[in-house]
Amino acid sequence: TVDLAVDVEMPLSFKIRDLYYTDTIDVDFGSNDVDISLIDEVDFFVDYNNKIPLDIDVQILFMQNDVVVDSLFDGNHVISYDKFTDKYSTIECSVTDYKLDNVLKANKIIIRLGLSTENISSDAVMLMRTDFMALRMRMLTKVSEVNIDDVL
């Protein structure tokens, strides 16, 4: 008798159009005794490295009491598939004025990702074991006036 063991990698082939992933995050920008009236600007950053053969439309919505009060992007922000670089790309958006009030009063953030393979290939794309995506969202607040005596 002969025993034969074979390790075979079978790639996954697929086509996607208008598939959405949505996640909701509870937020409180005024927590820890932060005086949000001192905040002049909030900069949001989405850092990514996409090695999965998908283009991903990104939208971030802000909700207050289960009502959408604002959105972060205008609909033209895409996490693009790029198999040739190991560097991170960044989508950046600064929020000021009336939009800032809506963002700071929000108690939930909805992250919506729209997945598509249409711009990558008209044929099915293959997902391999080495494909991955790294995604990170961060924010930076800017203030113009802080009384040091109040902090100490």
Short mmCIF file of C-alpha atoms in Angstrom, two decimals:
data_model
loop_
_atom_site.label_atom_id
_atom_site.label_comp_id
_atom_site.label_asym_id
_atom_site.label_seq_id
_atom_site.Cartn_x
_atom_site.Cartn_y
_atom_site.Cartn_z
CA THR A 1 0.00 0.00 0.00
CA VAL A 2 1.01 3.58 -0.60
CA ASP A 3 -0.03 6.47 1.64
CA LEU A 4 -0.19 9.80 -0.10
CA ALA A 5 -0.69 13.16 1.61
CA VAL A 6 -1.15 16.27 -0.47
CA ASP A 7 -1.35 19.88 0.69
CA VAL A 8 -3.33 21.81 -1.90
CA GLU A 9 -4.14 25.51 -1.81
CA MET A 10 -7.39 26.24 -3.60
CA PRO A 11 -7.92 29.94 -4.22
CA LEU A 12 -11.36 31.44 -3.77
CA SER A 13 -12.75 33.10 -6.91
CA PHE A 14 -15.55 35.64 -6.64
CA LYS A 15 -17.26 38.72 -8.07
CA ILE A 16 -18.88 41.33 -5.83
CA ARG A 17 -20.98 44.39 -6.58
CA ASP A 18 -22.71 46.53 -3.94
CA LEU A 19 -22.00 44.36 -0.91
CA TYR A 20 -21.98 46.44 2.27
CA TYR A 21 -20.50 45.86 5.70
CA THR A 22 -21.75 48.12 8.48
CA ASP A 23 -20.64 48.44 12.09
CA THR A 24 -21.87 50.78 14.83
CA ILE A 25 -19.64 52.16 17.58
CA ASP A 26 -20.88 53.97 20.69
CA VAL A 27 -18.98 57.24 21.30
CA ASP A 28 -18.99 60.06 23.81
CA PHE A 29 -16.74 62.93 22.79
CA GLY A 30 -17.58 64.80 26.00
CA SER A 31 -16.54 61.99 28.34
CA ASN A 32 -13.89 62.33 31.06
CA ASP A 33 -14.90 65.92 31.78
CA VAL A 34 -13.73 67.13 28.36
CA ASP A 35 -15.14 70.53 27.47
CA ILE A 36 -16.02 69.98 23.82
CA SER A 37 -16.71 73.71 23.36
CA LEU A 38 -12.91 74.21 23.32
CA ILE A 39 -12.46 71.95 20.28
CA ASP A 40 -11.99 73.95 17.06
CA GLU A 41 -11.28 71.12 14.63
CA VAL A 42 -11.25 67.34 14.46
CA ASP A 43 -9.13 65.59 11.86
CA PHE A 44 -10.09 62.01 10.96
CA PHE A 45 -7.64 59.62 9.33
CA VAL A 46 -8.29 56.23 7.78
CA ASP A 47 -4.97 54.43 7.22
CA TYR A 48 -5.04 51.33 5.05
CA ASN A 49 -3.04 48.78 3.12
CA ASN A 50 -5.34 46.73 0.91
CA LYS A 51 -3.98 43.52 -0.59
CA ILE A 52 -7.44 41.98 -1.07
CA PRO A 53 -8.70 42.34 -4.66
CA LEU A 54 -11.57 44.63 -3.66
CA ASP A 55 -12.24 48.32 -3.98
CA ILE A 56 -13.91 49.52 -0.79
CA ASP A 57 -16.05 52.68 -0.62
CA VAL A 58 -15.78 54.21 2.85
CA GLN A 59 -18.45 56.24 4.61
CA ILE A 60 -18.63 57.25 8.25
CA LEU A 61 -21.95 58.48 9.59
CA PHE A 62 -22.59 60.26 12.88
CA MET A 63 -25.79 59.57 14.80
CA GLN A 64 -27.46 61.29 17.71
CA ASN A 65 -30.32 59.42 19.39
CA ASP A 66 -30.57 56.96 16.45
CA VAL A 67 -30.85 59.74 13.84
CA VAL A 68 -28.07 60.35 11.29
CA VAL A 69 -26.92 63.95 11.81
CA ASP A 70 -23.92 64.08 9.47
CA SER A 71 -21.46 62.15 7.35
CA LEU A 72 -17.71 62.39 7.14
CA PHE A 73 -17.01 61.82 3.46
CA ASP A 74 -18.64 63.00 0.24
CA GLY A 75 -18.86 59.49 -1.21
CA ASN A 76 -15.66 59.61 -3.26
CA HIS A 77 -13.30 57.95 -0.80
CA VAL A 78 -12.15 54.51 -1.87
CA ILE A 79 -9.76 52.07 -0.26
CA SER A 80 -8.15 50.82 -3.43
CA TYR A 81 -6.62 47.44 -4.08
CA ASP A 82 -2.86 47.76 -4.54
CA LYS A 83 -0.82 44.61 -4.76
CA PHE A 84 2.42 46.45 -5.54
CA THR A 85 3.15 48.48 -2.39
CA ASP A 86 3.60 47.67 1.27
CA LYS A 87 3.11 51.28 2.33
CA TYR A 88 -0.02 52.54 4.03
CA SER A 89 -2.26 55.06 2.28
CA THR A 90 -4.35 57.58 4.20
CA ILE A 91 -7.74 59.16 3.66
CA GLU A 92 -7.93 62.40 5.64
CA CYS A 93 -10.87 64.64 6.45
CA SER A 94 -10.96 67.78 8.61
CA VAL A 95 -14.17 68.75 10.37
CA THR A 96 -14.93 72.34 11.42
CA ASP A 97 -17.85 74.75 11.80
CA TYR A 98 -21.43 73.39 11.80
CA LYS A 99 -20.28 69.85 10.93
CA LEU A 100 -18.04 69.89 14.01
CA ASP A 101 -21.07 70.50 16.25
CA ASN A 102 -22.86 67.52 14.71
CA VAL A 103 -19.83 65.26 15.11
CA LEU A 104 -19.15 66.22 18.73
CA LYS A 105 -22.80 65.75 19.75
CA ALA A 106 -23.00 62.30 18.16
CA ASN A 107 -23.38 59.30 20.43
CA LYS A 108 -22.80 56.67 17.71
CA ILE A 109 -20.57 56.31 14.69
CA ILE A 110 -21.59 54.06 11.82
CA ILE A 111 -18.78 52.76 9.63
CA ARG A 112 -20.07 51.58 6.24
CA LEU A 113 -17.83 49.79 3.76
CA GLY A 114 -19.11 49.07 0.23
CA LEU A 115 -17.26 46.21 -1.44
CA SER A 116 -16.83 45.76 -5.19
CA THR A 117 -14.60 43.93 -7.67
CA GLU A 118 -16.04 45.69 -10.75
CA ASN A 119 -13.12 48.14 -11.24
CA ILE A 120 -10.52 45.44 -10.68
CA SER A 121 -11.66 42.86 -13.22
CA SER A 122 -14.72 41.97 -15.27
CA ASP A 123 -13.89 38.34 -14.46
CA ALA A 124 -13.94 36.74 -11.04
CA VAL A 125 -11.01 37.72 -8.82
CA MET A 126 -9.04 35.25 -6.71
CA LEU A 127 -8.48 35.51 -2.99
CA MET A 128 -5.20 33.92 -1.96
CA ARG A 129 -3.83 32.99 1.44
CA THR A 130 -1.32 35.85 1.24
CA ASP A 131 -3.98 38.53 0.63
CA PHE A 132 -4.80 40.83 3.55
CA MET A 133 -6.08 44.26 4.49
CA ALA A 134 -4.93 46.46 7.37
CA LEU A 135 -7.32 49.25 8.36
CA ARG A 136 -7.00 51.81 11.16
CA MET A 137 -9.10 54.86 12.01
CA ARG A 138 -7.71 57.64 14.16
CA MET A 139 -8.61 61.20 15.04
CA LEU A 140 -6.83 64.31 16.21
CA THR A 141 -8.54 67.19 18.00
CA LYS A 142 -7.27 70.76 17.77
CA VAL A 143 -7.98 73.51 20.25
CA SER A 144 -7.06 77.18 19.98
CA GLU A 145 -7.40 78.16 23.63
CA VAL A 146 -6.60 76.27 26.79
CA ASN A 147 -6.20 77.82 30.20
CA ILE A 148 -3.29 75.98 31.84
CA ASP A 149 -4.59 76.87 35.32
CA ASP A 150 -7.77 74.89 34.57
CA VAL A 151 -5.74 71.85 33.56
CA LEU A 152 -3.45 71.87 36.61
#
